[in-house]
Coordinates of C-alpha atoms and ligand atoms in Angstrom, one line a residue:
X237 CA -5.7 -34.3 69.5
X238 CA -8.9 -33.3 67.3
X239 CA -8.7 -33.9 63.8
X240 CA -8.2 -30.4 62.9
X241 CA -5.2 -30.3 65.1
X242 CA -3.8 -33.5 63.3
X243 CA -4.4 -32.2 59.8
X244 CA -2.4 -28.9 60.6
X245 CA 0.4 -30.8 62.7
X246 CA 0.6 -33.6 59.1
X247 CA 0.8 -30.4 56.9
X248 CA 3.5 -28.8 59.0
X249 CA 5.5 -32.0 59.2
X250 CA 5.1 -32.3 55.3
X251 CA 5.9 -29.0 54.6
X252 CA 9.1 -29.3 56.8
X253 CA 10.0 -32.6 55.0
X254 CA 9.6 -30.8 51.8
X255 CA 11.4 -27.8 52.5
X256 CA 14.3 -30.1 53.7
X257 CA 14.1 -32.1 50.2
X258 CA 14.5 -29.1 48.5
X259 CA 17.2 -27.4 50.6
X260 CA 19.1 -30.9 50.0
X261 CA 18.2 -31.1 46.4
X262 CA 19.3 -27.4 45.8
X263 CA 22.8 -28.2 47.5
X264 CA 23.0 -31.7 45.5
X265 CA 22.6 -29.6 42.2
X266 CA 25.0 -27.0 43.3
X267 CA 27.5 -29.8 44.0
X268 CA 26.9 -31.1 40.7
X269 CA 27.6 -28.0 38.8
X270 CA 30.5 -27.6 40.9
X271 CA 32.2 -30.4 39.1
X272 CA 34.3 -30.6 36.3
X273 CA 33.0 -32.2 33.0
X274 CA 35.8 -34.3 32.7
X275 CA 36.3 -38.0 34.2
X276 CA 38.6 -36.6 36.6
X277 CA 35.9 -34.3 38.1
X278 CA 33.4 -37.5 38.8
X279 CA 35.7 -40.0 40.8
X280 CA 32.9 -42.7 40.9
X281 CA 32.1 -42.7 37.0
X282 CA 35.8 -42.6 36.3
X283 CA 36.4 -45.5 38.1
X284 CA 33.1 -47.7 37.0
X285 CA 34.2 -46.6 33.4
X286 CA 37.8 -47.8 34.0
X287 CA 36.7 -51.1 35.2
X288 CA 34.9 -51.6 32.0
X289 CA 37.9 -50.8 29.7
X290 CA 39.5 -54.4 28.4
X291 CA 43.0 -54.9 27.6
X292 CA 43.7 -55.1 24.3
X293 CA 47.0 -54.3 22.1
X294 CA 48.1 -53.8 18.5
X295 CA 50.0 -56.6 16.9
X296 CA 53.2 -55.8 15.4
X297 CA 51.7 -55.0 11.9
X298 CA 49.2 -52.3 13.6
X299 CA 51.6 -51.1 15.8
X300 CA 52.8 -48.8 13.1
X301 CA 49.4 -48.1 11.4
X302 CA 46.7 -47.5 13.9
X303 CA 46.0 -44.3 12.1
X304 CA 45.9 -45.9 8.4
X305 CA 49.0 -44.5 6.9
X306 CA 50.5 -44.8 3.8
X307 CA 52.6 -47.9 3.2
X308 CA 55.8 -45.9 3.1
X309 CA 55.1 -43.9 6.3
X310 CA 54.2 -47.4 8.1
X311 CA 57.9 -48.5 6.7
X312 CA 59.1 -45.6 7.9
X313 CA 57.8 -45.8 11.3
X314 CA 59.0 -49.5 11.5
X315 CA 62.5 -48.6 10.6
X316 CA 62.6 -45.8 13.0
X317 CA 61.6 -47.9 15.5
X318 CA 64.0 -50.8 15.2
X319 CA 66.8 -48.5 14.8
X320 CA 65.8 -46.9 18.3
X321 CA 65.7 -50.5 19.6
X322 CA 69.3 -51.3 18.3
X323 CA 70.7 -48.0 19.7
X324 CA 69.1 -48.9 23.1
X325 CA 70.4 -52.4 22.7
X326 CA 73.9 -51.1 21.9
X327 CA 74.0 -48.3 24.3
X328 CA 72.3 -49.4 27.5
X329 CA 73.4 -53.2 27.4
X330 CA 74.5 -53.4 31.2
X331 CA 71.4 -50.8 32.4
X332 CA 68.8 -53.4 30.8
X333 CA 70.4 -56.4 32.2
X334 CA 70.0 -55.3 35.6
X335 CA 66.6 -53.8 34.9
X336 CA 65.3 -57.2 33.7
X337 CA 67.3 -58.7 36.7
X338 CA 64.9 -57.1 39.3
X339 CA 62.0 -56.4 37.0
X340 CA 60.0 -59.1 38.3
X341 CA 60.8 -58.3 41.9
X342 CA 59.9 -54.8 42.1
X343 CA 56.4 -54.2 41.9
X344 CA 56.7 -50.4 41.7
X345 CA 59.2 -50.9 38.7
X346 CA 57.0 -53.2 36.7
X347 CA 53.8 -50.5 37.5
X348 CA 55.9 -47.3 36.0
X349 CA 57.3 -49.4 33.0
X350 CA 53.8 -50.5 32.6
X351 CA 52.2 -46.8 32.6
X352 CA 54.9 -45.5 30.1
X353 CA 52.5 -45.4 26.9
X354 CA 49.1 -46.1 25.9
X355 CA 48.5 -49.6 27.0
X356 CA 47.5 -51.0 23.1
X357 CA 51.6 -50.1 22.4
X358 CA 52.4 -51.5 25.7
X359 CA 54.3 -54.5 24.9
X360 CA 56.1 -53.8 21.8
X361 CA 57.6 -50.8 23.3
X362 CA 58.4 -53.0 26.6
X363 CA 60.0 -55.7 24.5
X364 CA 62.1 -53.4 22.3
X365 CA 62.8 -50.1 24.3
X366 CA 62.3 -51.4 27.5
X367 CA 62.9 -48.6 30.7
X368 CA 66.4 -48.6 32.0
X369 CA 66.0 -48.1 35.8
X370 CA 69.6 -48.0 36.8
X371 CA 71.9 -44.9 37.2
X372 CA 75.2 -44.8 38.6
X373 CA 76.5 -41.1 39.6
X374 CA 75.5 -37.5 39.0
X375 CA 77.4 -34.2 38.6
X376 CA 76.4 -30.7 37.6
X377 CA 73.1 -31.3 35.6
X378 CA 73.9 -34.5 34.2
X379 CA 73.5 -38.3 35.1
X380 CA 75.3 -41.3 34.3
X381 CA 74.1 -44.7 33.8
X382 CA 75.5 -48.2 34.6
X383 CA 77.5 -48.3 30.8
X384 CA 78.7 -45.1 31.5
X385 CA 76.0 -43.1 29.4
X386 CA 75.6 -39.4 30.7
X387 CA 72.5 -37.8 30.2
X388 CA 71.1 -34.2 31.2
X389 CA 68.8 -34.7 34.2
X390 CA 65.3 -33.7 33.2
X391 CA 63.8 -36.0 35.8
X392 CA 64.1 -33.4 38.6
X393 CA 63.7 -36.2 40.9
X394 CA 60.3 -35.8 41.2
X395 CA 60.7 -32.4 42.2
X396 CA 63.2 -32.9 44.8
X397 CA 66.2 -31.4 42.6
X398 CA 66.1 -27.8 42.8
X399 CA 69.6 -26.7 43.3
X400 CA 71.5 -29.2 41.6
X401 CA 72.7 -33.0 43.0
X402 CA 75.8 -31.7 43.8
X403 CA 74.0 -29.1 46.1
X404 CA 72.2 -32.0 47.8
X405 CA 75.5 -34.2 48.0
X406 CA 77.0 -31.8 50.2
X407 CA 73.7 -31.0 52.1
X408 CA 73.7 -35.0 53.2
X409 CA 77.4 -35.2 53.7
X410 CA 77.7 -32.1 55.9
X411 CA 74.4 -33.4 58.0
X412 CA 75.9 -37.0 58.4
X413 CA 79.0 -35.1 60.0
X414 CA 76.4 -32.6 61.9
X415 CA 74.1 -35.3 63.6
X416 CA 76.8 -38.1 63.5
X417 CA 77.6 -37.6 67.0
X418 CA 74.0 -38.3 67.8
X419 CA 73.1 -40.8 65.2
X420 CA 69.8 -42.2 64.6
X421 CA 68.3 -41.4 67.9
X422 CA 64.6 -40.8 67.6
X423 CA 62.0 -39.5 70.0
X424 CA 64.4 -36.6 71.3
X425 CA 65.5 -33.6 68.8
X426 CA 68.9 -33.0 67.5
X427 CA 69.5 -29.4 68.5
X428 CA 69.2 -28.2 64.7
X429 CA 65.5 -29.2 64.9
X430 CA 65.3 -25.8 66.8
X431 CA 66.7 -23.5 64.1
X432 CA 64.4 -25.5 61.3
X433 CA 61.5 -24.5 63.5
X434 CA 62.3 -20.7 63.5
X435 CA 63.2 -20.8 60.1
X436 CA 60.1 -22.8 59.0
X437 CA 57.9 -20.6 60.8
X438 CA 59.3 -17.3 59.2
X439 CA 58.8 -18.7 55.7
X440 CA 55.4 -20.2 56.5
X441 CA 54.4 -17.3 58.8
X442 CA 52.3 -19.5 60.5
X443 CA 52.9 -20.8 64.2
X444 CA 53.5 -24.3 64.6
X445 CA 55.3 -27.0 62.8
X446 CA 55.0 -30.7 62.4
X447 CA 57.5 -32.9 60.7
X448 CA 56.8 -36.2 58.9
X449 CA 58.3 -38.5 56.8
X450 CA 56.7 -37.7 53.3
X451 CA 54.5 -35.5 51.5
X452 CA 51.6 -37.8 51.8
X453 CA 52.0 -37.7 55.4
X454 CA 52.1 -34.2 56.0
X455 CA 49.2 -33.9 53.9
X456 CA 47.0 -36.6 56.0
X457 CA 47.9 -34.9 59.0
X458 CA 46.6 -31.4 57.7
X459 CA 43.5 -33.0 56.7
X460 CA 43.1 -34.8 59.9
X461 CA 43.5 -31.9 62.2
X462 CA 41.2 -29.8 59.9
X463 CA 38.4 -32.4 60.3
X464 CA 39.2 -32.5 64.3
X465 CA 38.9 -28.7 64.7
X466 CA 35.9 -27.7 62.5
X467 CA 34.4 -31.0 63.4
X468 CA 33.4 -31.4 60.0
X469 CA 33.7 -34.5 57.6
X470 CA 34.8 -33.5 54.2
X471 CA 37.7 -32.5 52.4
X472 CA 37.6 -30.7 49.0
X473 CA 40.5 -30.9 46.4
X474 CA 40.2 -29.9 42.9
X475 CA 39.8 -32.2 39.8
X476 CA 43.6 -33.3 38.8
X477 CA 45.4 -32.5 41.6
X478 CA 47.7 -34.5 43.2
X479 CA 48.4 -34.6 46.6
X480 CA 49.9 -37.7 47.5
X481 CA 48.8 -41.5 47.5
X482 CA 46.6 -41.4 50.5
X483 CA 43.0 -42.7 49.8
X484 CA 41.2 -39.4 50.7
X485 CA 43.0 -37.3 48.3
X486 CA 42.8 -40.0 45.5
X487 CA 39.2 -40.7 45.1
X488 CA 39.3 -41.9 41.5
X489 CA 41.1 -44.4 39.7
X490 CA 44.0 -45.8 41.9
X491 CA 42.1 -46.2 44.6
X492 CA 40.2 -49.5 45.5
X493 CA 37.8 -48.0 47.9
X494 CA 35.7 -45.0 47.2
X495 CA 36.5 -41.6 49.3
X496 CA 33.2 -40.8 50.8
X497 CA 34.4 -37.8 52.7
X498 CA 36.0 -36.3 49.5
X499 CA 34.5 -33.8 46.9
X500 CA 36.3 -33.2 43.7
X501 CA 35.6 -29.9 42.7
X502 CA 36.3 -27.7 39.6
X503 CA 38.9 -25.3 39.9
X504 CA 38.9 -21.7 38.9
X505 CA 35.2 -21.7 39.2
X506 CA 32.4 -19.9 40.6
X507 CA 30.1 -22.7 41.1
X508 CA 32.9 -24.4 43.2
X509 CA 33.0 -21.2 45.3
X510 CA 29.2 -21.1 45.8
X511 CA 29.6 -25.0 47.1
X512 CA 32.0 -23.8 49.5
X513 CA 30.1 -21.1 50.7
X514 CA 27.1 -22.9 51.5
X515 CA 27.6 -26.2 52.6
X516 CA 28.2 -26.9 56.2
X517 CA 29.8 -30.2 56.1
X518 CA 33.4 -29.1 54.3
X519 CA 36.8 -29.1 56.6
X520 CA 39.2 -28.1 54.5
X521 CA 40.2 -27.3 50.7
X522 CA 43.6 -28.5 49.5
X523 CA 45.1 -26.5 46.8
X524 CA 48.0 -27.8 44.5
X525 CA 49.3 -24.7 43.1
X526 CA 50.9 -26.7 40.5
X527 CA 47.9 -27.2 38.9
X528 CA 48.2 -23.3 37.6
X529 CA 49.8 -24.9 34.8
X530 CA 46.8 -27.2 33.7
X531 CA 43.9 -26.3 36.0
X532 CA 41.6 -29.2 36.1
X533 CA 43.7 -31.8 34.2
X534 CA 45.4 -34.6 35.8
X535 CA 49.1 -34.5 35.6
X536 CA 50.4 -35.2 32.2
X537 CA 51.4 -38.6 31.9
X538 CA 52.6 -39.6 28.2
X539 CA 50.5 -43.1 28.9
X540 CA 47.4 -40.8 28.6
X541 CA 48.6 -39.4 25.1
X542 CA 46.1 -41.3 22.7
X543 CA 46.0 -37.8 20.8
X544 CA 47.5 -34.4 21.1
X545 CA 44.7 -32.7 23.1
X546 CA 46.8 -32.2 26.2
X547 CA 46.9 -28.2 27.0
X548 CA 48.6 -25.9 29.4
X549 CA 49.3 -22.3 29.6
X550 CA 50.4 -20.5 32.9
X551 CA 48.4 -17.4 33.7
X552 CA 50.0 -16.2 37.3
X553 CA 47.6 -13.3 37.7
X554 CA 44.7 -15.7 37.1
X555 CA 45.6 -18.1 39.3
X556 CA 46.6 -15.5 41.8
X557 CA 43.1 -13.8 41.8
X558 CA 41.3 -17.1 42.0
X559 CA 43.3 -18.2 45.3
X560 CA 42.1 -14.9 46.6
X561 CA 38.6 -15.5 45.9
X562 CA 39.2 -19.3 47.6
X563 CA 40.5 -17.8 50.6
X564 CA 37.5 -15.3 50.7
X565 CA 34.9 -18.0 50.7
X566 CA 36.8 -20.1 52.9
X567 CA 37.1 -17.2 55.4
X568 CA 33.1 -16.6 54.8
X569 CA 32.1 -20.3 56.0
X570 CA 34.9 -21.1 58.4
X571 CA 36.9 -23.8 56.1
X572 CA 40.5 -24.4 56.5
X573 CA 42.5 -23.5 53.4
X574 CA 45.7 -25.9 52.8
X575 CA 48.3 -24.8 50.5
X576 CA 49.9 -27.9 49.3
X577 CA 53.4 -26.8 48.5
X578 CA 55.0 -30.5 48.5
X579 CA 55.9 -30.1 45.0
X580 CA 55.9 -26.4 44.2
X581 CA 57.2 -24.7 47.1
X582 CA 60.7 -23.2 47.2
X583 CA 60.7 -23.8 43.5
X584 CA 58.9 -20.6 42.5
X585 CA 60.2 -18.1 45.7
X586 CA 61.8 -18.5 48.8
X587 CA 58.4 -18.2 50.8
X588 CA 56.7 -20.5 48.3
X589 CA 53.5 -19.8 46.8
X590 CA 52.0 -17.9 49.3
X591 CA 54.5 -15.2 48.7
X592 CA 54.5 -16.0 44.9
X593 CA 50.9 -15.9 44.5
X594 CA 50.2 -13.2 47.4
X595 CA 47.7 -15.2 49.4
X596 CA 47.7 -16.9 52.8
X597 CA 46.5 -19.9 53.8
X598 CA 45.6 -21.5 57.3
X599 CA 48.2 -24.6 56.9
X600 CA 50.7 -25.4 54.3
X601 CA 52.6 -28.4 53.7
X602 CA 56.2 -29.0 52.4
X603 CA 58.3 -31.8 51.4
X604 CA 60.7 -33.1 48.4
X605 CA 63.5 -30.3 48.2
X606 CA 63.1 -29.0 51.9
X607 CA 64.6 -32.4 53.1
X608 CA 68.0 -31.4 51.7
X609 CA 67.9 -34.5 49.4
X610 CA 66.5 -36.6 52.3
X611 CA 62.5 -37.8 52.8
X612 CA 60.4 -35.4 54.5
X613 CA 57.0 -34.0 55.0
X614 CA 56.4 -31.0 56.9
X615 CA 53.3 -29.0 57.9
X616 CA 53.1 -25.7 59.2
X617 CA 49.7 -24.3 60.7
X618 CA 47.9 -21.8 62.8
X619 CA 48.3 -22.6 66.6
X620 CA 44.6 -23.4 67.2
X621 CA 44.7 -25.7 64.4
X622 CA 48.0 -27.6 65.3
X623 CA 46.9 -28.6 68.7
X624 CA 46.3 -32.2 69.0
X625 CA 44.0 -32.5 72.1
X626 CA 41.5 -30.4 73.9
X627 CA 41.9 -28.8 77.3
X628 CA 38.7 -29.4 78.6
X629 CA 38.3 -33.1 77.1
X630 CA 41.3 -35.0 78.1
X631 CA 40.2 -37.8 75.6
X632 CA 39.3 -35.9 72.8
X633 CA 42.6 -35.8 70.9
X634 CA 43.7 -35.6 67.1
X635 CA 46.6 -38.8 67.2
X636 CA 49.7 -38.4 64.9
X637 CA 53.1 -39.7 65.8
X638 CA 55.5 -41.3 63.4
X639 CA 58.7 -43.5 64.4
X640 CA 61.3 -41.6 61.9
X641 CA 59.7 -37.9 62.4
X642 CA 62.4 -35.4 63.0
X643 CA 65.3 -38.4 62.0
X644 CA 68.4 -36.2 63.0
X645 CA 70.2 -36.8 59.7
X646 CA 67.0 -35.5 57.7
X647 CA 66.6 -32.4 60.4
X648 CA 70.5 -31.7 59.7
X649 CA 70.1 -31.9 55.7
X650 CA 67.0 -30.0 55.9
X651 CA 69.1 -27.0 58.0
X652 CA 71.6 -27.0 55.3
X653 CA 68.9 -26.4 52.7
X654 CA 67.4 -23.7 55.0
X655 CA 70.3 -21.7 55.6
X656 CA 71.2 -21.9 52.0
X657 CA 67.9 -20.0 51.3
X658 CA 69.5 -17.2 53.3
X659 CA 72.3 -16.6 51.3
X660 CA 73.1 -13.5 48.9
X661 CA 73.4 -16.5 46.4
X662 CA 70.0 -17.8 47.0
X663 CA 68.6 -14.3 46.9
X664 CA 70.3 -13.7 43.4
X665 CA 69.1 -16.8 42.1
X666 CA 65.1 -16.2 43.0
X667 CA 65.4 -12.4 41.6
X668 CA 64.4 -12.7 37.9
X669 CA 63.9 -16.6 37.7
X670 CA 60.9 -16.7 35.7
X671 CA 62.3 -14.3 33.5
X672 CA 65.1 -16.8 32.9
X673 CA 62.8 -20.2 32.5
X674 CA 60.2 -18.1 30.4
X675 CA 63.0 -16.9 27.9
X676 CA 64.5 -20.3 27.7
X677 CA 61.0 -21.7 26.9
X678 CA 60.4 -18.9 24.3
X679 CA 63.9 -19.6 22.5
X680 CA 63.1 -23.0 22.3
X681 CA 59.5 -22.6 20.8
X682 CA 60.9 -20.2 18.5
X683 CA 63.4 -22.9 17.3
X684 CA 60.3 -25.8 16.8
X685 CA 58.4 -23.1 15.0
X686 CA 60.9 -22.5 12.9
X687 CA 61.7 -25.9 12.1
X688 CA 58.1 -27.0 11.4
X689 CA 58.1 -29.2 14.5
X690 CA 54.6 -30.1 15.9
X691 CA 55.9 -29.8 19.4
X692 CA 55.8 -26.7 22.0
X693 CA 56.5 -26.3 25.6
X694 CA 54.4 -24.6 28.4
X695 CA 56.0 -24.1 31.0
X696 CA 55.8 -22.7 34.9
X697 CA 59.2 -21.5 35.6
X698 CA 61.4 -24.4 35.6
X699 CA 58.4 -26.8 35.4
X700 CA 57.9 -27.5 31.6
X701 CA 55.2 -29.8 29.6
X702 CA 55.7 -30.8 26.1
X703 CA 52.2 -30.1 24.0
X704 CA 51.8 -31.1 20.6
X705 CA 50.2 -29.1 17.9
X706 CA 48.7 -31.6 15.4
X707 CA 46.8 -34.7 15.7
X708 CA 48.9 -37.8 16.2
X709 CA 48.4 -41.0 17.8
X710 CA 52.2 -41.5 18.5
X711 CA 53.3 -38.9 20.3
X712 CA 54.7 -40.9 23.1
X713 CA 57.3 -42.0 21.2
X714 CA 58.9 -38.7 21.6
X715 CA 60.0 -39.7 25.3
X716 CA 62.4 -42.5 23.8
X717 CA 63.9 -40.4 21.1
X718 CA 64.6 -37.6 23.6
X719 CA 66.4 -40.5 25.6
X720 CA 68.3 -41.5 22.6
X721 CA 69.7 -38.0 22.3
X722 CA 70.9 -38.2 26.0
X723 CA 67.9 -36.5 27.8
X724 CA 66.8 -38.2 30.8
X725 CA 63.0 -37.8 31.8
X726 CA 60.9 -39.4 34.6
X727 CA 58.5 -42.6 33.7
X728 CA 55.8 -39.9 32.7
X729 CA 57.7 -38.9 29.8
X730 CA 57.3 -35.5 28.1
X731 CA 54.2 -34.2 30.7
X732 CA 56.9 -33.0 33.1
X733 CA 60.2 -31.9 32.4
X734 CA 62.0 -30.6 35.8
X735 CA 64.7 -28.4 35.6
X736 CA 67.1 -27.5 38.4
X737 CA 68.1 -24.3 38.7
X738 CA 71.8 -24.7 38.2
X739 CA 71.1 -25.3 34.7
X740 CA 73.4 -22.4 32.9
X741 CA 72.6 -21.0 29.5
X742 CA 75.4 -23.6 28.2
X743 CA 73.5 -26.5 29.6
X744 CA 70.0 -25.2 28.6
X745 CA 71.5 -24.9 25.0
X746 CA 72.6 -28.0 25.2
X747 CA 69.5 -29.8 26.2
X748 CA 67.3 -27.3 23.5
X749 CA 69.9 -28.6 20.5
X750 CA 69.2 -32.7 21.9
X751 CA 65.6 -31.7 21.8
X752 CA 65.1 -30.4 18.7
X753 CA 67.2 -33.0 17.3
X754 CA 65.1 -35.6 18.7
X755 CA 61.9 -34.2 17.2
X756 CA 63.7 -33.8 13.9
X757 CA 64.5 -37.6 14.0
X758 CA 61.1 -38.8 15.2
X759 CA 59.5 -36.7 12.6
X760 CA 62.0 -38.0 9.8
X761 CA 60.8 -41.4 11.3
X762 CA 57.1 -40.5 9.8
X763 CA 55.6 -40.6 13.7
X764 CA 53.8 -37.4 13.2
X765 CA 52.5 -38.1 9.8
X766 CA 48.9 -37.5 10.2
X767 CA 45.8 -37.8 7.6
X768 CA 44.8 -34.2 6.9
X769 CA 41.1 -34.7 8.1
X770 CA 42.1 -36.2 11.3
X771 CA 41.5 -34.0 14.6
X772 CA 41.9 -35.1 18.3
X773 CA 38.3 -35.6 18.5
X774 CA 38.2 -38.0 15.4
X775 CA 40.9 -40.1 17.3
X776 CA 39.2 -40.0 20.4
X777 CA 36.1 -41.3 18.7
X778 CA 38.4 -44.1 16.7
X779 CA 40.0 -45.3 19.9
X780 CA 36.7 -45.7 21.7
X781 CA 35.1 -47.3 18.9
X782 CA 38.3 -50.0 19.4
X783 CA 37.3 -50.4 23.1
X784 CA 33.7 -51.0 22.5
X785 CA 34.6 -53.6 19.8
X786 CA 36.9 -55.3 22.3
X787 CA 34.7 -55.1 25.1
X788 CA 32.0 -56.9 23.2
X789 CA 34.3 -59.3 22.1
X790 CA 34.2 -57.7 18.1
X791 CA 38.2 -56.9 18.4
Ligands
PLP1033 C1 51.9 -31.6 45.7 C2 52.0 -32.8 46.3 N1 51.8 -33.0 47.3 C3 51.9 -34.3 48.0 C4 52.6 -35.1 47.4 C5 53.4 -36.3 48.2 O1 54.8 -36.6 48.4 P1 55.3 -37.8 48.7 O2 55.8 -38.2 47.4 O3 56.5 -37.2 49.0 O4 54.7 -38.6 49.7 C6 53.5 -34.9 46.5 C7 54.3 -35.9 45.5 O5 54.3 -35.4 44.1 C8 53.0 -33.6 45.7 O6 53.5 -33.2 44.3

């Protein structure tokens, strides 16, 4: 090679390297633009920041005046809190005793009990209000604890309880009868599986079905298959969306390992669509349509309520439009669209989110209520995506099995649920469903407004979240007032109230009365007093200053 050729070769090499770097940079910038500005949108950063935040807590005096109220307000808060503590001790003695007796031995209980309120308030709450964890029975829309107290059930059993606990008791009892002859025989199928498969295919509009033990597993399998068939590495999930507790779908706080093959993008964003259209490493996109109630925000737990910034508003048309754009972007770039309907599934329409929002997915995951009260996860998908091996490469397979998959009792309970969906009663229930729940939410909001209470409801059909209209550091206390009024919530508190669809107008009226009464007592006890100059921002800044002071030993 003469020197001219060498120079030309070097130039060509340099130009290629530069072009490659520029392309990479462009794609990196596009990815950054598609991240939500919150910490939830930055998994790695959020984990780093979480590791820096020190524990500190308020002593008994500070507990009631973290926002510097006048003395009489602090005294009213303290008196109200102690009154609640007395009521809990008198009303729930056996429930508390039983909870205390196992708490040290059940790690899940320790976890939920710890993340019920912002950590600065944790110990006082644990000491005086506890977290009664035992219930004895259910009937209609109520739960009864081991002390005989009856509560209206707003826990929704994590979303499983769609049709009322009695309905699922019936499913399980009939399932035991139908599958009892076979018993817990695994590996082969009970005949009821054939009917389930036919019904699931009709509901999902997809070709094949696989059975799993939980929603988490169904999501794992969907993503694994999408990677296998596209031969691409990455999954896309949207900021804030929950898809179970498997590492790849939980890249931020809560997972000790970074999820290297996960992109967390902004939902309802053109910048995200651009990334989906242009990158070559994306195998699939996971959508949890429950996020339509609060796009890009994490599931609304009271432990994060340090101010009143929690927002929520459901816009069905806007979310349907987004899903259509998402569908088109996935089609353009050969990306598998996975609708995670584990939670929302049968709650909004008999054929789930695909029907409700008018969009078709390549794969759909179901779970929760579909099991007829027993644990389940289901994946439905297009034939070419569900195949677990290649005909021309016998050792190239995508493995998935599970000891308890398609358990006869679960399959029979599922069949009870699925057959119910075909009854005139179920059809009638779905028609006008949103109108019923929107009217109920409106009616309660009207009462709250008329009573000058700083609380409102936002809802996606029968899934409700409580929002707070004035800046406060104490909104998380509301869950304890609601309990005192006989309303049972799940451990994330007022962030999610889940109604079963067997709530009658009279049942709902009772809930509304209790809800308003709880808010009135909390207001009377001074927990919603606020400095007229306070804003959510000023509250956040103040908490941040506390954190910094404790971090550097000045707290
Ligand atoms: C949308 C969604 N996907 C997956 C899961 C995980 O399901 P499971 O708890 O059955 O593993 C959940 C659970 O809440 C969910 O809401």
